[in-house]
PDB file of C-alpha atoms in Angstrom:
ATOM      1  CA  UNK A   1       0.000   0.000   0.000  1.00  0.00           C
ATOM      2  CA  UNK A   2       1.509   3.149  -0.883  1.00  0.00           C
ATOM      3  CA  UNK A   3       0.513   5.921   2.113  1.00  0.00           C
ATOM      4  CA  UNK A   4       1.504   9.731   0.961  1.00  0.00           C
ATOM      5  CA  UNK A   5       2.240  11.827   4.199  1.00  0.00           C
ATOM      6  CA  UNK A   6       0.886  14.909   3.109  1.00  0.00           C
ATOM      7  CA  UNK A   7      -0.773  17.814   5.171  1.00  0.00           C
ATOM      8  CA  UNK A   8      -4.194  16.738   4.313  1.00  0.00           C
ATOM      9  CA  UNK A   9      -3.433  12.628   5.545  1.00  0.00           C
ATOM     10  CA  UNK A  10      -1.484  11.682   8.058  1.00  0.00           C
ATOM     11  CA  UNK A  11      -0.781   8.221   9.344  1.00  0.00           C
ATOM     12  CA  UNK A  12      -3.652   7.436  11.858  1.00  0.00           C
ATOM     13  CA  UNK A  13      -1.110   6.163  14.300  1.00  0.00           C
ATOM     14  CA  UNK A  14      -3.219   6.165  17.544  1.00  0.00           C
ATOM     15  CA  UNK A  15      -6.065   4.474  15.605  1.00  0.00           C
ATOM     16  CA  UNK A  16      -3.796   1.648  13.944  1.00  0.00           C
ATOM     17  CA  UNK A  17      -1.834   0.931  17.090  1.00  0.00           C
ATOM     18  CA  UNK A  18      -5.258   1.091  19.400  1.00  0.00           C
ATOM     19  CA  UNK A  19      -6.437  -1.046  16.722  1.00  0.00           C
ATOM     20  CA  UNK A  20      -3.782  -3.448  17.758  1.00  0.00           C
ATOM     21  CA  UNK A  21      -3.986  -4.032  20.772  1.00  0.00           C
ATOM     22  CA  UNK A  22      -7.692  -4.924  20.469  1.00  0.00           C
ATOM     23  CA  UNK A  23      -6.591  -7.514  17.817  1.00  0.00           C
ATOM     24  CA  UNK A  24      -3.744  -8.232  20.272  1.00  0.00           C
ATOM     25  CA  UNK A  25      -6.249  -9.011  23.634  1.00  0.00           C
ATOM     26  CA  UNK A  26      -8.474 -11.077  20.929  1.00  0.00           C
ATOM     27  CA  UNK A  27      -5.436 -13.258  20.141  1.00  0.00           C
ATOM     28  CA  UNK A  28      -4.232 -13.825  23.336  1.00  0.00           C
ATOM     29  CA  UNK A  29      -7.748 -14.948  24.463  1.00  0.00           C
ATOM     30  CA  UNK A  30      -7.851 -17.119  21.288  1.00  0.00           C
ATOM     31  CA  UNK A  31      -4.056 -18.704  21.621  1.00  0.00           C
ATOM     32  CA  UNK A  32      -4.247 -19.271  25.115  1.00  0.00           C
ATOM     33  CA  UNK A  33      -7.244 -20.212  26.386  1.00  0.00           C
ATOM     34  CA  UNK A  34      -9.550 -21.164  22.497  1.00  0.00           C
ATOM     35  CA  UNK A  35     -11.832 -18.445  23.259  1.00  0.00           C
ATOM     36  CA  UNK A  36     -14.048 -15.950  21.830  1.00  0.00           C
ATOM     37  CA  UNK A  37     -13.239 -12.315  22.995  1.00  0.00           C
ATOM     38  CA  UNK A  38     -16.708 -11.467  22.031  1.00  0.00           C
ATOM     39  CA  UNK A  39     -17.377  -8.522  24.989  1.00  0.00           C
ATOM     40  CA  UNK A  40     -21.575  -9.005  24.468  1.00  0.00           C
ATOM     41  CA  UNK A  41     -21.329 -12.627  25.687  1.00  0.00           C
ATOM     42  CA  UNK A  42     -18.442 -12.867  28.075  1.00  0.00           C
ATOM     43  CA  UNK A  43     -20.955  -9.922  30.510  1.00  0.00           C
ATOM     44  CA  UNK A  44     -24.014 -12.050  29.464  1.00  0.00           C
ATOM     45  CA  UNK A  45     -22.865 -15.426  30.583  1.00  0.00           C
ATOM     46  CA  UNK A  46     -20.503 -13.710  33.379  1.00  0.00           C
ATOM     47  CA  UNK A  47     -23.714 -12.330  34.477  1.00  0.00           C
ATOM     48  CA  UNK A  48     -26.259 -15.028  34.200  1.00  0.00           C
ATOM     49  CA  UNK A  49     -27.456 -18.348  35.901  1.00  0.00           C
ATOM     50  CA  UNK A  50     -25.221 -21.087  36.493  1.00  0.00           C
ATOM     51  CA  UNK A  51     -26.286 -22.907  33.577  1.00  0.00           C
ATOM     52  CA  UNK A  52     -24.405 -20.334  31.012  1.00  0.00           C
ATOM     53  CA  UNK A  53     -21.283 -21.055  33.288  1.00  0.00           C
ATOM     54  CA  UNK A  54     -21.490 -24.844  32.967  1.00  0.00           C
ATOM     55  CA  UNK A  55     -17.191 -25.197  32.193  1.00  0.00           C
ATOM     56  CA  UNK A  56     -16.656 -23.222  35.316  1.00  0.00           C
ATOM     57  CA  UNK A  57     -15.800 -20.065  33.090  1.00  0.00           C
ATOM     58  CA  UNK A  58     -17.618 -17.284  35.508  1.00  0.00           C
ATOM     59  CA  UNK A  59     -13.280 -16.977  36.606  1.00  0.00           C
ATOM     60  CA  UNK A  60     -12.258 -15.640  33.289  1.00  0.00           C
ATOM     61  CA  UNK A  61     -14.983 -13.808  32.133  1.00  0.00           C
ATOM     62  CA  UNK A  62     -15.140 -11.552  35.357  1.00  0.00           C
ATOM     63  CA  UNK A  63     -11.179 -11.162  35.254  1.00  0.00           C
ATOM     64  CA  UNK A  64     -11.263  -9.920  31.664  1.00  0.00           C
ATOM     65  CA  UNK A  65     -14.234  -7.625  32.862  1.00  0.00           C
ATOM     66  CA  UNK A  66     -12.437  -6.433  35.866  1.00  0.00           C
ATOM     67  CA  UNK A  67      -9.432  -5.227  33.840  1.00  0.00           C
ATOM     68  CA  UNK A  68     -11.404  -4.062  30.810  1.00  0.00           C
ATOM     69  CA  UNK A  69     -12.933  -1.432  33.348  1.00  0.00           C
ATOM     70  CA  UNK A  70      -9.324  -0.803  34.955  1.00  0.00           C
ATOM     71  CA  UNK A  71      -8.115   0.298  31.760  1.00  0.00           C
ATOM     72  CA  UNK A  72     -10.869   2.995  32.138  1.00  0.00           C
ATOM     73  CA  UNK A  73     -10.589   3.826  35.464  1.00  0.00           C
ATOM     74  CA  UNK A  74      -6.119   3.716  35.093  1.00  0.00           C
ATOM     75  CA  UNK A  75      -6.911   6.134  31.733  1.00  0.00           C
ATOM     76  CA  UNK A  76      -9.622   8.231  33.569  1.00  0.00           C
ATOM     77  CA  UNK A  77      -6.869   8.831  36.530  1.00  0.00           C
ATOM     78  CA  UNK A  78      -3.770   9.355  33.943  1.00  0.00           C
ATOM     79  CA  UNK A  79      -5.151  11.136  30.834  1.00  0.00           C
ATOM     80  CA  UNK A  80      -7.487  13.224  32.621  1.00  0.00           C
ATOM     81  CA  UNK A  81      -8.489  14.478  28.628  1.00  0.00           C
ATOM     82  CA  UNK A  82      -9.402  11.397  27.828  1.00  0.00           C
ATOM     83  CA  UNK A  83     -12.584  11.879  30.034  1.00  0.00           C
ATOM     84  CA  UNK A  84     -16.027  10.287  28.759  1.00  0.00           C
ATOM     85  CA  UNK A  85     -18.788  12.908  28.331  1.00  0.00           C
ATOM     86  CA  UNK A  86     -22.328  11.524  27.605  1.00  0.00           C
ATOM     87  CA  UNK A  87     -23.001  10.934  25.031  1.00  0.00           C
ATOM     88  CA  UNK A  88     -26.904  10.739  24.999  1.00  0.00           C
ATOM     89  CA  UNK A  89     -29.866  11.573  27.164  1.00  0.00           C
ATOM     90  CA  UNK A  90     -30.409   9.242  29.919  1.00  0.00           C
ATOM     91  CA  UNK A  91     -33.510   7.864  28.104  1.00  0.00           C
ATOM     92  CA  UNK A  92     -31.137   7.593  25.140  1.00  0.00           C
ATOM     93  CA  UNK A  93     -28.702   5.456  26.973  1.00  0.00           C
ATOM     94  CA  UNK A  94     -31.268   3.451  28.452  1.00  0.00           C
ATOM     95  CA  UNK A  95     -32.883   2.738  24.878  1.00  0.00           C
ATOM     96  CA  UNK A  96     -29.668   2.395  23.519  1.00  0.00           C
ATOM     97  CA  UNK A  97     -28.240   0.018  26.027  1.00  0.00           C
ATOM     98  CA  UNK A  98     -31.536  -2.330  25.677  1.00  0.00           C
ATOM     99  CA  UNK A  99     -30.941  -2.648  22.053  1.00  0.00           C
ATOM    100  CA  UNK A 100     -28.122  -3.779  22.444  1.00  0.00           C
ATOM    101  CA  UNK A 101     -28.367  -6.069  25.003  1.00  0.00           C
ATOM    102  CA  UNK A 102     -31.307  -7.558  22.841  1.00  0.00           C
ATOM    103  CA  UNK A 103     -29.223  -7.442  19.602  1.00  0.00           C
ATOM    104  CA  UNK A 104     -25.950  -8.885  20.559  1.00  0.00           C
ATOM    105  CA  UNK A 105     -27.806 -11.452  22.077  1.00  0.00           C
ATOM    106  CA  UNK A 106     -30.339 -12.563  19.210  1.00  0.00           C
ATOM    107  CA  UNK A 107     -27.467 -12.148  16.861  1.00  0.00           C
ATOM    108  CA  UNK A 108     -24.586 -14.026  18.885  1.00  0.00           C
ATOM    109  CA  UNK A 109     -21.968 -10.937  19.066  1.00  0.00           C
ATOM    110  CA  UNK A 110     -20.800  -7.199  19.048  1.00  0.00           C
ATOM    111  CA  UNK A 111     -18.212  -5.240  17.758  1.00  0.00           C
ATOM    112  CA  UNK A 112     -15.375  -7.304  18.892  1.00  0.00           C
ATOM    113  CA  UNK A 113     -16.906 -11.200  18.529  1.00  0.00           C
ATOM    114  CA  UNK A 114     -18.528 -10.695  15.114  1.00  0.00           C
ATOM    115  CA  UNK A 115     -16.599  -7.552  14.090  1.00  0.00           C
ATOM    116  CA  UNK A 116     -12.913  -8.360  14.992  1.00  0.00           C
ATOM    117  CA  UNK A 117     -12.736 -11.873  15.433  1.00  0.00           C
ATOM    118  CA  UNK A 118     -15.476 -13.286  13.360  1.00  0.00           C
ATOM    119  CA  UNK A 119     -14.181 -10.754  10.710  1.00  0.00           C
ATOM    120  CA  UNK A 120     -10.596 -11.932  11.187  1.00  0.00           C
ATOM    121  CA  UNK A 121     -11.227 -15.362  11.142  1.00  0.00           C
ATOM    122  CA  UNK A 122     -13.031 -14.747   7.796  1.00  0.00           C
ATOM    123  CA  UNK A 123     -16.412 -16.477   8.784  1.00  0.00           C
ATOM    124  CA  UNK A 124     -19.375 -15.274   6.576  1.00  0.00           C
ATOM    125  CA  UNK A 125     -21.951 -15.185   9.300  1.00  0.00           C
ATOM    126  CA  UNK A 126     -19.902 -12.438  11.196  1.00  0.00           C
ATOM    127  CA  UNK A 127     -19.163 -10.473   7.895  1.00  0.00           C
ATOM    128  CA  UNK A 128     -22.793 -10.538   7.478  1.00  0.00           C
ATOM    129  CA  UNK A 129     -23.257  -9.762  11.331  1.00  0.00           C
ATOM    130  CA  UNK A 130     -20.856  -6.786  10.907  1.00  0.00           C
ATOM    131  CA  UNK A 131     -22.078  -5.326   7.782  1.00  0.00           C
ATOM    132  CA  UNK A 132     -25.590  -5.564   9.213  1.00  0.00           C
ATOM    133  CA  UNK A 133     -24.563  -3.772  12.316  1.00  0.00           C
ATOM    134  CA  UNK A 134     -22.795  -1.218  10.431  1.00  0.00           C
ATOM    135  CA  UNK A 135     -25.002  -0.068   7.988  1.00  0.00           C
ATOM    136  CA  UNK A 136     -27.517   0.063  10.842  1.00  0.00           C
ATOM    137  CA  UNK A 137     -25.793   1.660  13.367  1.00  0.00           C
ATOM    138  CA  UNK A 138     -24.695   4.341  10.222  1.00  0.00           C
ATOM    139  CA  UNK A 139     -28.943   4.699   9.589  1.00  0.00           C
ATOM    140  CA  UNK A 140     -29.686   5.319  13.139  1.00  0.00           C
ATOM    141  CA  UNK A 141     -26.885   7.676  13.852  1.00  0.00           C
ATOM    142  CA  UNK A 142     -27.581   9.728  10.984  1.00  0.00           C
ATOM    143  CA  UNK A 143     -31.340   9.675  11.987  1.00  0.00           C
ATOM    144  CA  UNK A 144     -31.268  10.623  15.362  1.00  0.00           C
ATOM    145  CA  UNK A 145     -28.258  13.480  14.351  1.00  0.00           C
ATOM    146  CA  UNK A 146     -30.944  14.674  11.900  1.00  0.00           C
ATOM    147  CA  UNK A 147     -33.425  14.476  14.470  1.00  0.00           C
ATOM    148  CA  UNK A 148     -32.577  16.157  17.622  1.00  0.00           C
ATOM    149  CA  UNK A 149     -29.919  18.365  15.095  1.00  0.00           C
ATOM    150  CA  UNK A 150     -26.891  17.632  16.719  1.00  0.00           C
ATOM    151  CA  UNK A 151     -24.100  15.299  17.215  1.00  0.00           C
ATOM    152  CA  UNK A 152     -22.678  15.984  20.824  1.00  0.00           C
TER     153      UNK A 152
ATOM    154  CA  UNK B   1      -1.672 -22.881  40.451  1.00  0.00           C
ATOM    155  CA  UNK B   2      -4.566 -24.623  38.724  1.00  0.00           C
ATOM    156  CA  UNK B   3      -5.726 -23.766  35.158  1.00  0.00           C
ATOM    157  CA  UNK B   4      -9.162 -22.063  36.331  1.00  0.00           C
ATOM    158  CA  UNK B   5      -6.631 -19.303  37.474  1.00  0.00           C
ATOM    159  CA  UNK B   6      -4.041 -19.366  34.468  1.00  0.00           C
ATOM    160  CA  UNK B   7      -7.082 -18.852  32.452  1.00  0.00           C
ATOM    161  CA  UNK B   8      -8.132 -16.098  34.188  1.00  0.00           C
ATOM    162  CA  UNK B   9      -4.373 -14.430  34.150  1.00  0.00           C
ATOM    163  CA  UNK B  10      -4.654 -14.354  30.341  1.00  0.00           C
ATOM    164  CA  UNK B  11      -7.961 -13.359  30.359  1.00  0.00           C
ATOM    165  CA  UNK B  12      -6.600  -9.875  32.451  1.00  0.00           C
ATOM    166  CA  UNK B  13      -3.891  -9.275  30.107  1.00  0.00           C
ATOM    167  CA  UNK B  14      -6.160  -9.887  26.755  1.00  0.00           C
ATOM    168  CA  UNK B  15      -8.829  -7.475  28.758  1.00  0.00           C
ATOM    169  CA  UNK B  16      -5.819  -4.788  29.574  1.00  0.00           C
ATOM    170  CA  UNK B  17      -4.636  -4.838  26.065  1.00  0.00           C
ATOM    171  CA  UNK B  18      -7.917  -4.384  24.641  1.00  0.00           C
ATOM    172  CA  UNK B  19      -9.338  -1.772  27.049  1.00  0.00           C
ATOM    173  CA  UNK B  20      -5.879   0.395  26.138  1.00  0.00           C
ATOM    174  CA  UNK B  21      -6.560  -0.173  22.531  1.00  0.00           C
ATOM    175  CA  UNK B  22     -10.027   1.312  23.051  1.00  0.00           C
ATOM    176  CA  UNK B  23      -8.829   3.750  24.952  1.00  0.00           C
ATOM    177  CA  UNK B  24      -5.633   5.045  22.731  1.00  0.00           C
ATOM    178  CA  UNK B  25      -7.754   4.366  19.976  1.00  0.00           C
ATOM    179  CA  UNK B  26     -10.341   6.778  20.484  1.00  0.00           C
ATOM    180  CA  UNK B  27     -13.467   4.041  20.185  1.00  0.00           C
ATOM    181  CA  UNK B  28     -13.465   3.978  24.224  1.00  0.00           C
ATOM    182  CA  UNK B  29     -15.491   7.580  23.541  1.00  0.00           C
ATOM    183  CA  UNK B  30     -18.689   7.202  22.392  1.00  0.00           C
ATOM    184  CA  UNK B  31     -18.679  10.758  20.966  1.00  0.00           C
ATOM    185  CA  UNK B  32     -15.637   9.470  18.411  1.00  0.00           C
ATOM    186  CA  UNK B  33     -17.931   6.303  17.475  1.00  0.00           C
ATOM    187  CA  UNK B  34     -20.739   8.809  16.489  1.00  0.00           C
ATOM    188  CA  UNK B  35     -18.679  11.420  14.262  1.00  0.00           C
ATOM    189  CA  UNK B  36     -17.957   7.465  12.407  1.00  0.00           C
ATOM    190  CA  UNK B  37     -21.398   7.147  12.384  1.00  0.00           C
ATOM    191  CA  UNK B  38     -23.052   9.977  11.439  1.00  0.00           C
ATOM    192  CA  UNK B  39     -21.979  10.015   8.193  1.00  0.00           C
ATOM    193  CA  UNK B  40     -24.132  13.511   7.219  1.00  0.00           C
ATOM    194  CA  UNK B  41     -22.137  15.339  10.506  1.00  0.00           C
ATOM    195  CA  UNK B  42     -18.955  16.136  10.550  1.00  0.00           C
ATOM    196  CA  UNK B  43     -17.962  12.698   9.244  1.00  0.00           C
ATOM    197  CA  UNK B  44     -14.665  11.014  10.912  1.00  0.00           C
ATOM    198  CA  UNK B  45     -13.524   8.149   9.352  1.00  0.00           C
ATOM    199  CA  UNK B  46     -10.765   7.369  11.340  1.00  0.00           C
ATOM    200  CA  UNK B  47     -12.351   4.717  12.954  1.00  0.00           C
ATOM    201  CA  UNK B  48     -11.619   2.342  10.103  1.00  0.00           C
ATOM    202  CA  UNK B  49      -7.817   2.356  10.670  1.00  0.00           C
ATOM    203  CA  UNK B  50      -8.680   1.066  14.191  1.00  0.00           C
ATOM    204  CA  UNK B  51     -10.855  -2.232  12.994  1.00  0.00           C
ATOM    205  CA  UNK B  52      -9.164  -2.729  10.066  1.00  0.00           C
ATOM    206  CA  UNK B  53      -5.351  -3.243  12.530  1.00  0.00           C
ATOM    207  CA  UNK B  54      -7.452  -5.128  14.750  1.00  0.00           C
ATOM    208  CA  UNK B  55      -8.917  -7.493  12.185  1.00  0.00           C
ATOM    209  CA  UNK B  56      -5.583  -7.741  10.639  1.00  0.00           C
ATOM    210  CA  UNK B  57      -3.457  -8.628  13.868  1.00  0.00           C
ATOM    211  CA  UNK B  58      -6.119 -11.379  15.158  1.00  0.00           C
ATOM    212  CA  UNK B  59      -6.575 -12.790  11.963  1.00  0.00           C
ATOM    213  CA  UNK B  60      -2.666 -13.580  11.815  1.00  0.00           C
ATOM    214  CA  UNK B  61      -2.612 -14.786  15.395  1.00  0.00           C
ATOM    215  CA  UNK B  62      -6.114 -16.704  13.923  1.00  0.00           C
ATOM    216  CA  UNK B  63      -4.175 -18.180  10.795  1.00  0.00           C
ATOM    217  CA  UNK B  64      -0.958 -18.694  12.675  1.00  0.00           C
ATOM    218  CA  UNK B  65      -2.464 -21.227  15.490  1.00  0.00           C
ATOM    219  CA  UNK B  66      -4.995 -22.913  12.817  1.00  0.00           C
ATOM    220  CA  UNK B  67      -2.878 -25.761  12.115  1.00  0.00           C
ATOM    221  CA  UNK B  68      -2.507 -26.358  16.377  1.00  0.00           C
ATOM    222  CA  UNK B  69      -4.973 -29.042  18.109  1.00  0.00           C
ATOM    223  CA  UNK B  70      -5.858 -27.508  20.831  1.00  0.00           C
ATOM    224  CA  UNK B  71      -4.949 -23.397  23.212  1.00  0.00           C
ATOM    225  CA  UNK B  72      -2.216 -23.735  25.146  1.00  0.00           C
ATOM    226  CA  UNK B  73      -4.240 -23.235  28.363  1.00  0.00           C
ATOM    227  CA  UNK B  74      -7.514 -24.959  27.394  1.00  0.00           C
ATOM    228  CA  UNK B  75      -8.393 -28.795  25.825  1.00  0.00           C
ATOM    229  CA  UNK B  76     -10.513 -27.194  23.064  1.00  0.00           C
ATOM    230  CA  UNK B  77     -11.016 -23.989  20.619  1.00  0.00           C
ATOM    231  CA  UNK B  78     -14.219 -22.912  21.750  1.00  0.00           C
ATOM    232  CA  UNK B  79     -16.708 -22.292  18.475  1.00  0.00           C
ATOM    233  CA  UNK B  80     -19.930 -23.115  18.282  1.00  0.00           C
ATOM    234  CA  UNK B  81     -21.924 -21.325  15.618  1.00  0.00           C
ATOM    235  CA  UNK B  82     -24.863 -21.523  14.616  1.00  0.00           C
ATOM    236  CA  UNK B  83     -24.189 -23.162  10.914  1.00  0.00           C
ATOM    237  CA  UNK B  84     -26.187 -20.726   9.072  1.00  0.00           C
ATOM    238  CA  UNK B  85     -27.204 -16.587   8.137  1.00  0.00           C
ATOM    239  CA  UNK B  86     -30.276 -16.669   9.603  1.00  0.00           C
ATOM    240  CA  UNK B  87     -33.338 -14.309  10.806  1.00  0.00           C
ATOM    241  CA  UNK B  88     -31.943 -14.059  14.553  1.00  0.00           C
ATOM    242  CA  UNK B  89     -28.302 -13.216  13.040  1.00  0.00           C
ATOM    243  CA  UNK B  90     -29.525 -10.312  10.639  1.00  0.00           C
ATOM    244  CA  UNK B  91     -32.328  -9.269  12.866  1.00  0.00           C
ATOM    245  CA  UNK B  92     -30.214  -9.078  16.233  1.00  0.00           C
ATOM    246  CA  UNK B  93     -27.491  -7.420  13.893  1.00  0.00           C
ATOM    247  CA  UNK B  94     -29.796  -4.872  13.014  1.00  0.00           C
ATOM    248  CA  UNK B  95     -31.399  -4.321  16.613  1.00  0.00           C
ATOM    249  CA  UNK B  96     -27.510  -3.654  17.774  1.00  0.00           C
ATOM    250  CA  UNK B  97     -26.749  -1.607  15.116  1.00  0.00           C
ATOM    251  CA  UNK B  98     -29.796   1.041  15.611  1.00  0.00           C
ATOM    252  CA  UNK B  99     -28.991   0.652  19.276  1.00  0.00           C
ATOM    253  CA  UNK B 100     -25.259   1.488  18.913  1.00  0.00           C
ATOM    254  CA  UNK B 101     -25.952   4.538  16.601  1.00  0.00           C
ATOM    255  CA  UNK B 102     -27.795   6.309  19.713  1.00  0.00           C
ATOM    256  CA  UNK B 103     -25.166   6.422  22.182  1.00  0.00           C
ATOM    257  CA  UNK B 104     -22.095   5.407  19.975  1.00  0.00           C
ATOM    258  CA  UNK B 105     -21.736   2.602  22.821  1.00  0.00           C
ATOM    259  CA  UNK B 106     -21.121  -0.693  22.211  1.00  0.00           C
ATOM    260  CA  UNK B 107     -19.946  -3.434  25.078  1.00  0.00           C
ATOM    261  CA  UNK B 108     -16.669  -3.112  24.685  1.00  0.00           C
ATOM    262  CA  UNK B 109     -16.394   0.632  25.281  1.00  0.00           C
ATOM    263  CA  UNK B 110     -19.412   0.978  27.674  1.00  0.00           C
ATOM    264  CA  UNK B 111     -17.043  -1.295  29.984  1.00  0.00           C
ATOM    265  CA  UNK B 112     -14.367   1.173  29.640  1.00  0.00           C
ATOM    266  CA  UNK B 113     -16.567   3.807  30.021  1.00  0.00           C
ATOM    267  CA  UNK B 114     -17.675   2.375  33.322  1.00  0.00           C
ATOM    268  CA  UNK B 115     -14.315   2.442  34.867  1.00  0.00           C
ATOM    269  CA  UNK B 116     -13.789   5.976  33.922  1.00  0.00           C
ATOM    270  CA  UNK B 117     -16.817   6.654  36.539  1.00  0.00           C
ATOM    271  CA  UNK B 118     -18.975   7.267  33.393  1.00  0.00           C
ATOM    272  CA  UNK B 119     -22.515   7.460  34.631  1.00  0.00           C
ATOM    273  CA  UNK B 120     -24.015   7.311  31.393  1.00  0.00           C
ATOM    274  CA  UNK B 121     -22.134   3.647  30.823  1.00  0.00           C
ATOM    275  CA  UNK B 122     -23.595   2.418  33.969  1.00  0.00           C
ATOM    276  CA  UNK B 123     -27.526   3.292  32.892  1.00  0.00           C
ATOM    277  CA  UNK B 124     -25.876   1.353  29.439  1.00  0.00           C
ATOM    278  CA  UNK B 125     -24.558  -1.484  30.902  1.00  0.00           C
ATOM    279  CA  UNK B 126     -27.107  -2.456  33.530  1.00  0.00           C
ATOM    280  CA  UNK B 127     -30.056  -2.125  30.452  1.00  0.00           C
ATOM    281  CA  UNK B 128     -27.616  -3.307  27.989  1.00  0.00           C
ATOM    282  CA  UNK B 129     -27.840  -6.798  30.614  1.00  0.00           C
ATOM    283  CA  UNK B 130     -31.819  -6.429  31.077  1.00  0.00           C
ATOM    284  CA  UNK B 131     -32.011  -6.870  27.232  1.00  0.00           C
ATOM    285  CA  UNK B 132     -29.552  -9.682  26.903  1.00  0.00           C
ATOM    286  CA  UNK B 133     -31.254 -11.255  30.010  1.00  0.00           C
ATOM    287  CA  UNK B 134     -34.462 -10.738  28.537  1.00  0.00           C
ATOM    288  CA  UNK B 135     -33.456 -12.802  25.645  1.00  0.00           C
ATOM    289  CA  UNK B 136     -31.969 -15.829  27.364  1.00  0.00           C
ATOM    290  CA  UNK B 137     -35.066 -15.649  29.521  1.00  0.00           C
ATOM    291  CA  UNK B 138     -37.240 -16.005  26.453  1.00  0.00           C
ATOM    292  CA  UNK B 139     -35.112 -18.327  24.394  1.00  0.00           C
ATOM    293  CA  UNK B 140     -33.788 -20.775  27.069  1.00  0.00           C
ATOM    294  CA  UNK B 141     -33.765 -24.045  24.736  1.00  0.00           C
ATOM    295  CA  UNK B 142     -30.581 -21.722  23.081  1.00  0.00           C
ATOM    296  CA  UNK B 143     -28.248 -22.078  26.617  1.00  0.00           C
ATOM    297  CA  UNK B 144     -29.365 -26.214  26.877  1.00  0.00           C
ATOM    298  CA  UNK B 145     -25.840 -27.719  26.582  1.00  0.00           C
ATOM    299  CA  UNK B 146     -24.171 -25.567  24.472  1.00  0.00           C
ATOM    300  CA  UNK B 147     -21.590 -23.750  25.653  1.00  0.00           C
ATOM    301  CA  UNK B 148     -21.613 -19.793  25.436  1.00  0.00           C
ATOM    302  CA  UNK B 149     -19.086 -18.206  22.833  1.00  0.00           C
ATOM    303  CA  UNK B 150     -20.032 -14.417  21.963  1.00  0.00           C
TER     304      UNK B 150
END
């Protein structure tokens, strides 16, 4: 691939090496211990009855919870710019946060099961998944921004 | 130290890596994931750099353990997908999709998010587990002996 550095495009470092990282925490999860790092289902099952923890894998699933949310709270403390501001109303979230919980569940997977490792692992259910998602996600966003005439 | 617990060591280092990757990479903001979105705004597209390296990197790490039996740490690759494209997949894909496009949220971020001491990401989270709840409540026959993956 040939990338001109010119004024108008520079090399999206922070995005390709955050990129990494993600593939990087997917691969380790894969290598290691033959899972999924699909984030929908590890806090579904890490939240539900005993029967979704069947194997005994409530351990893992809260651990990589626990330090998802301490690289938030380390990054919060450190980068104090890197702050969160809402990002919706609170009936927004709430909506929001149902859908997905519904979605990811009907559909087997988020961003990173379907999107990165379904994706990477070049399975056609999770390229449809992804696409799906995508061009949905791209509708509503654009909807609601026309809507309430604002991105925040 | 048994392998319940080496599991769960990997599992902190695969969750540190990818909460720092959200986090340098700008997705941990749900503001970033909606100037992505909203493609009529002040589109950012910047966002594809970040799932493209992320495809890329576990799709090596994919390609270059395909040939091995079984994880180091584990007796078994865990997959078990459903065979086909089918109503649930598009139609839950969909659902998610018109969901994530109001907040810019998905689970990976909102977990991030919650660390921070977001308070938005804890109204997402706890109704982002009603709904998946809601949906193992209703479909139960889906949990009866097969193991979770996503």
């Amino acid at each position: 691939m040939n990338i001109e550095t010119t004024a108008s495009f520079a090399v999206p470092w922070p995005e390709l090496l955050g990129g990494g990282l993600i593939g990087l925490g997917a691969a380790l999860l894969w290598a290691f211990n033959g899972r999924v790092m699909g984030i929908s289902g590890i806090a579904s099952a890490a939240t539900w009855t005993e029967r979704s923890d069947a194997q005994g894998d409530r351990t893992w699933r809260l651990s990589f919870l626990a330090a998802l949310a301490f690289a938030g709270w380390f990054a919060a403390r450190s980068l104090p710019t890197s702050g969160i501001a809402p990002s919706a109303g609170w009936i927004g979230l709430a909506i929001s946060g149902a859908l997905v919980g519904i979605g990811t569940r009907l559909g087997g997977g988020c961003t990173s099961g379907h999107g990165v490792c379904g994706v990477g692992r070049g399975s056609t259910r999770s390229i449809v998944a992804t696409a799906t998602f995508v061009a949905f996600g791209i509708l509503s966003a654009t909807s609601v921004h026309a809507w309430s005439g604002g991105t925040p | 130290m048994n392998a319940t617990w080496v599991r769960a060591v990997v599992a902190v280092a695969s969750g540190l890596c990818c909460g720092a990757g959200l986090v340098l990479s700008g997705m941990s903001d749900p503001r970033n994931v909606l100037r992505f979105l909203d493609v009529l705004g002040e589109w950012e597209p910047r966002l594809l750099f970040v799932m493209a390296s992320a495809v890329a990197v576990f799709g090596l790490a994919y390609v270059s353990v395909a040939r091995r039996r079984a994880p180091l740490f584990a007796p078994v690759f865990s997959l078990f997908p459903r065979p086909r494209i089918d109503v649930p997949l598009v139609a839950g894909a969909a659902v998610f999709g018109i969901g994530w496009g109001i907040s810019g949220f998905c689970p990976g971020p909102s977990v991030v998010a919650l660390g921070s001491g977001s308070l938005g990401a804890v109204v997402f989270v706890l109704c982002f587990l009603l709904g998946s709840w809601a949906v193992r409540l209703i479909d139960e026959s889906a949990l009866r002996g097969v193991p979770d993956v996503r």
